[in-house]
Coordinates of N, CA and C and ligand atoms in Angstrom, one line a residue:
M1 N -12.7 38.1 7.7 CA -12.0 38.6 6.7 C -12.5 40.7 6.4
K2 N -13.6 41.3 6.9 CA -13.6 42.6 7.2 C -12.7 42.9 7.7
K3 N -13.1 42.5 9.0 CA -12.3 42.9 10.3 C -10.5 43.3 8.8
L4 N -10.3 41.9 8.5 CA -8.5 42.0 7.1 C -8.3 42.5 6.8
K5 N -9.8 44.1 5.7 CA -9.7 44.2 5.0 C -9.3 45.8 6.1
L6 N -9.9 45.7 6.9 CA -10.4 47.3 7.8 C -8.5 47.5 8.4
F7 N -8.0 46.1 8.5 CA -6.9 46.7 9.2 C -5.7 46.8 8.1
A8 N -5.5 46.4 7.2 CA -4.8 46.8 6.0 C -4.5 47.9 5.3
F9 N -5.9 48.5 5.3 CA -6.3 49.2 4.8 C -5.3 50.5 6.3
S10 N -5.9 50.3 6.7 CA -5.1 51.2 8.1 C -3.9 51.0 8.4
L11 N -4.0 49.7 7.8 CA -2.1 50.4 7.9 C -1.5 50.9 6.2
I12 N -2.5 51.1 5.1 CA -1.9 52.0 3.8 C -2.2 53.1 4.7
A13 N -3.5 54.0 5.5 CA -3.4 54.7 5.3 C -2.2 55.8 6.5
A14 N -1.8 54.9 7.0 CA -0.4 54.8 8.2 C 0.6 55.1 7.1
G15 N 0.4 54.1 6.3 CA 2.1 54.7 5.8 C 1.7 55.9 4.5
L16 N 0.8 55.9 4.2 CA 0.3 57.8 3.9 C 0.9 58.8 4.7
L17 N 0.8 58.3 6.3 CA -0.2 59.8 6.9 C 1.7 60.1 6.7
A18 N 2.1 58.8 6.7 CA 4.0 58.9 7.8 C 4.7 59.4 6.3
S19 N 4.1 59.0 5.0 CA 5.6 59.7 3.8 C 4.5 61.0 3.8
C20 N 3.3 61.4 4.6 CA 3.5 63.3 3.7 C 4.7 63.6 3.9
G21 N 5.1 63.8 4.7 CA 6.4 64.6 4.9 C 7.7 64.7 3.8
G22 N 7.2 63.9 2.9 CA 8.4 63.4 1.6 C 7.5 63.1 0.7
G23 N 6.5 63.7 0.1 CA 5.8 63.3 -1.1 C 5.7 62.0 -2.4
S24 N 7.8 62.0 -2.5 CA 7.8 61.2 -3.6 C 8.4 59.7 -3.1
Q25 N 7.8 59.6 -2.0 CA 7.6 58.0 -1.4 C 6.6 57.6 -2.2
K26 N 5.3 58.5 -2.0 CA 4.4 57.9 -1.6 C 4.1 56.3 -2.7
S27 N 4.2 57.3 -3.6 CA 3.4 55.8 -5.1 C 4.5 54.5 -4.8
S28 N 5.8 54.2 -4.1 CA 7.1 53.5 -3.8 C 5.8 52.3 -2.8
E29 N 5.5 53.1 -1.9 CA 5.1 52.0 -0.7 C 3.5 51.7 -1.3
S30 N 2.7 52.3 -1.9 CA 2.0 51.9 -2.4 C 2.3 50.6 -2.4
E31 N 3.0 50.9 -3.8 CA 3.7 49.3 -4.6 C 3.4 48.1 -3.8
E32 N 4.6 48.5 -2.7 CA 5.3 47.3 -2.3 C 3.9 46.7 -1.4
T33 N 2.8 47.5 -1.0 CA 1.6 47.0 -0.1 C 0.4 46.0 -1.3
K34 N 0.2 46.3 -2.8 CA -0.2 45.3 -3.9 C 0.5 43.8 -3.8
E35 N 1.9 43.9 -3.8 CA 3.0 43.0 -3.9 C 1.6 41.8 -2.7
A36 N 2.0 42.1 -1.7 CA 2.4 41.3 -0.5 C 1.0 39.7 -0.6
P37 N -0.1 39.8 -1.4 CA -0.6 39.2 -1.7 C -0.2 38.0 -2.3
A38 N 0.7 38.5 -4.0 CA 1.5 37.5 -4.5 C 2.5 37.0 -3.3
T39 N 2.7 37.0 -2.9 CA 3.7 37.2 -2.4 C 3.3 35.6 -0.8
E40 N 2.0 35.8 -0.3 CA 1.6 34.5 0.1 C 1.0 33.5 -0.6
A41 N 0.5 34.1 -1.9 CA 0.5 32.9 -2.6 C 1.6 31.4 -2.8
A42 N 2.7 31.9 -3.4 CA 3.8 31.4 -3.6 C 4.3 31.3 -1.8
T43 N 4.4 31.4 -1.5 CA 4.7 30.9 0.4 C 3.6 29.5 0.0
E44 N 2.1 29.7 0.1 CA 0.9 28.6 0.1 C 1.5 27.7 -0.8
E45 N 2.3 27.4 -2.2 CA 2.4 26.4 -3.0 C 3.7 26.3 -3.0
A46 N 4.6 26.8 -1.8 CA 5.6 26.0 -1.6 C 6.1 24.5 -0.6
S47 N 4.7 25.4 0.3 CA 4.9 24.6 1.5 C 4.0 23.2 0.8
A48 N 2.9 23.1 -0.3 CA 1.9 22.6 -0.4 C 3.3 21.1 -1.7
E49 N 3.9 21.8 -1.6 CA 5.6 21.1 -2.5 C 6.0 20.0 -1.6
E50 N 6.1 21.0 0.0 CA 6.8 20.3 0.4 C 6.3 19.2 1.6
A51 N 4.9 18.5 0.9 CA 3.6 17.2 1.2 C 4.2 16.6 2.7
V52 N 3.7 16.3 3.7 CA 4.2 15.1 4.3 C 4.3 13.7 3.1
P53 N 5.7 12.8 3.7 CA 5.5 11.5 2.8 C 4.5 10.5 4.2
E54 N 3.4 10.2 2.6 CA 3.1 8.9 3.5 C 3.5 8.0 4.6
T55 N 4.3 7.2 4.0 CA 5.3 6.7 4.5 C 6.7 6.9 5.1
V56 N 6.9 7.2 6.7 CA 8.9 7.9 6.4 C 9.7 6.0 7.2
S57 N 10.5 5.2 6.3 CA 11.4 4.2 6.7 C 12.5 5.0 8.2
L58 N 12.3 3.9 9.7 CA 13.3 3.9 10.5 C 14.2 2.8 11.1
T59 N 15.9 2.8 10.9 CA 15.8 1.7 11.7 C 17.1 1.9 13.0
I60 N 16.8 1.8 13.2 CA 17.3 1.6 14.5 C 17.8 0.0 15.0
E61 N 19.7 0.0 15.6 CA 20.3 -0.7 16.3 C 19.9 -1.1 17.1
G62 N 20.4 -2.5 17.7 CA 20.3 -3.1 19.2 C 22.3 -3.5 19.1
D63 N 22.6 -4.1 20.2 CA 24.3 -4.6 20.0 C 24.5 -4.9 21.1
D64 N 25.6 -5.9 21.3 CA 25.9 -6.5 22.5 C 26.3 -5.5 23.3
M65 N 26.1 -4.5 23.7 CA 26.7 -3.5 24.1 C 25.1 -3.2 24.8
M66 N 23.6 -4.2 25.4 CA 22.8 -3.5 25.5 C 22.7 -2.1 25.1
K67 N 22.7 -1.8 24.1 CA 21.9 0.1 23.9 C 21.7 -0.4 22.4
F68 N 20.5 1.1 22.3 CA 20.2 1.4 21.1 C 21.1 2.3 20.2
N69 N 20.8 2.1 19.2 CA 22.4 3.4 18.6 C 21.5 5.0 17.8
L70 N 20.0 4.6 18.6 CA 19.9 6.0 18.7 C 19.3 5.8 19.7
K71 N 18.6 7.4 20.2 CA 17.6 7.5 21.9 C 16.9 8.9 21.0
E72 N 16.9 8.6 20.1 CA 15.3 9.7 19.3 C 14.8 9.4 17.9
L73 N 13.7 8.9 17.7 CA 12.6 9.4 16.3 C 12.2 10.1 16.3
K74 N 11.5 10.1 15.0 CA 11.1 11.4 15.5 C 10.5 11.0 14.2
V75 N 8.5 11.2 13.6 CA 7.8 11.3 12.4 C 7.1 12.3 12.7
K76 N 5.8 11.7 11.9 CA 4.9 13.1 11.5 C 3.5 12.5 11.6
A77 N 3.0 12.8 12.3 CA 1.4 12.9 12.5 C 0.5 12.7 11.0
G78 N 0.3 11.4 11.6 CA -0.2 11.0 10.1 C 0.6 9.9 9.5
Q79 N 1.2 9.5 9.1 CA 2.2 9.3 8.6 C 1.9 7.3 9.0
K80 N 2.4 6.6 8.0 CA 2.4 5.2 8.5 C 4.6 5.1 8.7
V81 N 4.7 4.3 9.9 CA 5.9 4.3 10.3 C 6.3 2.6 9.7
S82 N 7.2 2.4 8.6 CA 7.7 2.1 8.7 C 9.2 1.4 9.7
L83 N 9.0 0.7 10.8 CA 10.7 0.4 11.3 C 11.1 -0.6 11.0
T84 N 12.3 -0.9 11.1 CA 12.7 -2.2 10.9 C 14.5 -2.4 12.1
L85 N 14.5 -2.9 13.4 CA 15.0 -2.8 14.3 C 16.4 -4.3 13.8
K86 N 17.6 -4.3 14.1 CA 18.5 -4.9 13.7 C 19.0 -5.5 15.2
H87 N 19.6 -6.5 15.3 CA 20.6 -6.8 16.1 C 21.5 -7.1 15.7
V88 N 22.3 -6.0 15.7 CA 24.2 -6.3 14.8 C 25.2 -7.0 15.6
G89 N 24.5 -7.7 17.2 CA 25.7 -8.0 18.0 C 25.0 -9.7 16.8
K90 N 26.6 -10.0 18.0 CA 26.8 -11.6 18.0 C 25.9 -12.7 18.9
M91 N 25.2 -12.1 20.5 CA 25.3 -13.2 21.2 C 23.7 -13.4 20.8
P92 N 23.6 -15.1 21.4 CA 22.3 -16.1 20.7 C 20.3 -14.7 21.7
K93 N 19.6 -14.7 20.7 CA 18.6 -14.0 21.7 C 17.8 -14.2 23.1
A94 N 18.9 -15.7 23.0 CA 18.7 -15.9 25.1 C 19.1 -15.8 25.6
A95 N 20.6 -14.8 25.5 CA 21.4 -14.1 26.2 C 21.4 -12.3 26.0
M96 N 21.2 -12.2 24.8 CA 21.0 -10.7 24.1 C 19.5 -10.3 23.5
G97 N 19.5 -10.8 23.7 CA 17.9 -10.9 23.0 C 17.9 -9.5 23.0
H98 N 16.9 -8.4 22.1 CA 16.2 -7.4 22.0 C 15.2 -7.2 21.0
N99 N 14.8 -6.4 21.8 CA 12.8 -6.0 20.2 C 12.6 -4.6 20.7
W100 N 11.3 -4.2 20.1 CA 11.8 -2.8 19.4 C 9.9 -2.3 20.3
V101 N 9.6 -1.8 21.9 CA 8.3 -2.1 21.9 C 8.2 -0.4 22.0
L102 N 7.3 0.5 21.5 CA 6.6 1.3 21.8 C 5.5 1.8 22.5
L103 N 5.6 2.3 23.3 CA 4.6 2.6 24.6 C 4.0 3.7 25.0
K104 N 2.3 3.9 25.8 CA 1.6 4.8 25.0 C 2.1 6.1 26.4
P105 N 1.7 7.1 26.1 CA 1.8 7.7 26.6 C 1.4 7.9 28.8
G106 N 2.6 8.5 29.5 CA 2.5 7.1 31.0 C 2.8 6.4 31.2
T107 N 2.9 5.6 30.6 CA 2.9 3.9 30.9 C 4.5 4.5 31.7
D108 N 3.9 3.8 32.3 CA 5.2 3.5 34.3 C 6.9 2.1 33.0
I109 N 7.3 3.3 32.7 CA 8.6 2.1 31.9 C 9.5 0.8 32.6
Q110 N 9.4 1.0 34.0 CA 9.7 0.7 35.3 C 9.1 -0.8 35.6
A111 N 8.0 -0.8 35.8 CA 6.9 -1.9 35.9 C 6.6 -2.5 35.0
F112 N 6.5 -2.1 34.0 CA 6.9 -2.4 32.1 C 7.3 -3.3 32.0
G113 N 8.7 -2.9 32.0 CA 10.1 -3.8 32.4 C 10.4 -5.6 33.4
M114 N 10.0 -4.5 34.1 CA 9.7 -5.5 35.9 C 8.6 -6.6 34.9
A115 N 7.3 -6.5 34.2 CA 6.6 -7.8 34.0 C 7.1 -8.4 33.0
S116 N 7.5 -7.7 32.3 CA 8.8 -8.6 30.7 C 9.8 -9.3 31.5
M117 N 9.6 -9.6 31.9 CA 10.9 -10.5 32.8 C 10.6 -12.4 33.0
N118 N 8.7 -12.0 33.4 CA 7.7 -12.7 33.5 C 6.9 -13.9 32.4
A119 N 7.1 -12.7 31.0 CA 7.0 -12.8 29.7 C 7.9 -13.3 28.9
K120 N 8.8 -14.0 28.8 CA 9.4 -15.1 28.2 C 8.8 -15.5 27.7
D121 N 7.4 -16.2 27.5 CA 6.7 -17.5 26.9 C 5.8 -16.5 26.1
N122 N 5.5 -14.6 26.1 CA 5.3 -14.2 25.1 C 6.0 -13.5 24.5
D123 N 7.4 -14.1 23.8 CA 8.4 -12.8 23.6 C 9.0 -12.0 24.6
Y124 N 8.7 -11.7 25.7 CA 8.7 -10.5 26.2 C 7.7 -9.8 26.2
I125 N 7.2 -9.5 25.9 CA 5.8 -9.0 26.3 C 4.7 -9.1 27.0
P126 N 4.0 -8.4 28.0 CA 3.3 -8.5 28.9 C 2.2 -8.9 28.8
Q127 N 1.5 -9.3 28.8 CA 0.0 -9.4 27.9 C -1.1 -8.9 28.9
D128 N -0.2 -8.5 30.3 CA -1.1 -8.0 30.9 C -1.5 -6.5 30.9
K129 N -0.3 -6.4 30.7 CA -0.1 -5.3 29.6 C -0.5 -4.2 28.5
A130 N -0.9 -5.3 27.6 CA -0.8 -5.3 26.0 C -1.7 -3.6 25.9
D131 N -2.3 -3.5 26.9 CA -2.5 -1.4 27.2 C -2.3 -1.4 26.9
Q132 N -1.1 -0.8 26.8 CA 0.6 -0.3 27.3 C 1.0 0.0 25.8
I133 N 1.1 -1.0 25.3 CA 1.4 -1.0 23.8 C 1.0 -0.2 23.3
I134 N 1.7 1.0 21.8 CA 1.5 0.8 20.6 C 1.3 0.2 19.0
A135 N 3.3 -0.4 19.9 CA 3.1 -1.3 18.7 C 4.4 -2.0 18.8
Y136 N 4.7 -3.2 18.9 CA 6.5 -3.7 18.3 C 6.9 -4.9 17.7
T137 N 8.3 -5.0 18.2 CA 8.8 -6.0 17.4 C 8.6 -7.5 18.0
K138 N 8.9 -9.1 17.1 CA 9.5 -9.8 17.9 C 11.1 -9.6 18.6
T139 N 11.0 -10.4 19.2 CA 12.8 -10.2 19.9 C 13.8 -10.9 18.9
L140 N 14.7 -10.5 19.1 CA 15.3 -10.7 17.8 C 17.2 -11.6 18.6
G141 N 18.1 -12.2 17.8 CA 18.7 -12.9 18.2 C 20.6 -12.2 17.2
G142 N 21.2 -11.8 17.6 CA 22.2 -11.6 17.0 C 22.6 -11.7 15.4
G143 N 22.6 -11.2 15.2 CA 22.9 -10.9 13.4 C 21.5 -10.8 12.0
E144 N 20.2 -10.7 13.0 CA 19.0 -11.0 12.9 C 18.2 -9.6 12.6
E145 N 16.6 -9.2 12.2 CA 16.2 -7.7 11.3 C 15.1 -8.2 11.8
T146 N 14.3 -7.5 12.3 CA 12.7 -7.6 11.7 C 12.1 -6.2 11.1
T147 N 11.0 -6.5 10.6 CA 10.0 -4.8 10.3 C 9.2 -4.9 10.4
I148 N 8.4 -3.2 11.1 CA 6.8 -3.4 11.3 C 6.3 -2.5 11.1
T149 N 5.0 -2.5 10.3 CA 4.7 -1.1 9.4 C 3.5 -1.1 10.7
F150 N 3.1 0.6 11.2 CA 1.8 1.7 11.7 C 1.7 2.6 12.0
D151 N 0.6 3.0 12.2 CA 0.3 3.9 12.2 C 0.4 5.1 13.1
A152 N 1.6 6.2 12.5 CA 2.0 7.8 13.8 C 0.7 7.7 14.6
P153 N 1.1 7.7 16.2 CA -0.3 7.7 16.6 C -0.7 9.3 17.2
A154 N -1.4 10.1 17.7 CA -1.7 11.4 17.3 C 0.5 12.3 18.1
A155 N 0.2 13.2 17.3 CA 1.1 14.4 18.3 C 1.4 14.2 19.4
G156 N 2.8 13.5 19.6 CA 3.0 14.2 21.7 C 4.5 13.3 21.3
Y157 N 5.1 12.9 22.8 CA 6.2 12.7 22.9 C 5.8 11.1 23.6
Y158 N 6.6 10.0 23.0 CA 6.6 8.1 23.2 C 7.9 8.2 23.9
K159 N 7.5 6.9 24.3 CA 8.7 6.0 24.8 C 9.0 4.6 24.5
F160 N 10.1 4.7 23.9 CA 10.9 2.9 23.5 C 11.4 1.6 24.3
M161 N 11.1 1.3 23.7 CA 12.3 0.4 25.5 C 12.2 -1.3 24.4
C162 N 13.2 -1.7 24.9 CA 13.5 -3.3 24.8 C 12.9 -3.6 26.0
S163 N 11.9 -5.1 25.6 CA 11.4 -4.9 26.9 C 11.9 -6.5 27.7
F164 N 13.4 -6.5 27.0 CA 14.2 -7.9 27.4 C 14.5 -7.6 29.1
P165 N 14.9 -8.7 29.6 CA 14.2 -8.2 30.5 C 16.0 -7.9 31.1
G166 N 15.6 -6.2 32.3 CA 16.9 -6.0 32.7 C 17.5 -4.7 31.7
H167 N 16.7 -4.5 30.3 CA 17.9 -3.7 29.4 C 16.7 -2.6 29.4
Y168 N 15.0 -2.0 29.9 CA 15.2 -1.7 29.8 C 15.6 0.3 30.1
A169 N 16.7 -0.3 31.2 CA 17.5 0.5 31.9 C 18.4 1.2 31.2
T170 N 19.1 1.2 30.3 CA 19.8 1.6 28.6 C 19.5 1.5 27.9
M171 N 18.2 0.8 27.0 CA 17.9 0.8 26.4 C 16.3 1.2 25.6
Q172 N 16.4 2.5 26.0 CA 15.1 2.7 25.5 C 15.3 4.6 25.5
G173 N 14.5 5.4 24.9 CA 14.7 6.1 24.3 C 13.0 7.3 23.8
D174 N 13.5 8.6 22.4 CA 12.0 8.9 23.0 C 11.3 9.2 21.5
F175 N 10.4 8.5 21.2 CA 9.4 8.1 20.2 C 8.9 9.9 20.0
I176 N 9.0 10.9 19.1 CA 9.0 12.0 19.1 C 7.6 11.9 17.8
V177 N 6.4 12.1 17.4 CA 5.3 12.3 16.1 C 5.3 14.1 16.7
E178 N 5.4 15.3 15.8 CA 5.8 16.4 14.9 C 4.0 16.0 14.8
P179 N 3.8 17.6 15.0 CA 2.3 17.8 14.1 C 1.7 18.1 12.3
Ligands
ZN201 ZN1 17.8 -5.9 24.5

């Protein structure tokens, strides 16, 4: 704090020195310096009003073309995420099932996708890779939808995918948690 005051003082001093040539400018410059703290307080108030909402609702759709409608989802750290997956296609779950799986950083999507192929009995969630999952939905057929809620993980970049056999190649995207 002392250092900050010293710094502010030397700025004022510099201002005074600089304005020495034209005596009339002295008073206006010192007024500007006095106003600075008030502006800072106003900025703090404004940012407090824009507090991060506790819950964020996201909707992502999967279709019969083996695609998600979004390649990127964004939330903020500390938020509760309410995510709805909609299968907007018509094909049955057995032929064109979709789920939404959020993976921990560093997960090998291809390896996870391959393991999912043998996890039909567990809704395409490979139990031996459960430790690589942050959140997931059940697998849907055309016309169905489901909603899950989970706490946003720590700030960073994550990947989401559909783990229905063969879908991870086209059905994946970025899940970004902003600080
Ligand atoms: Zn899918």
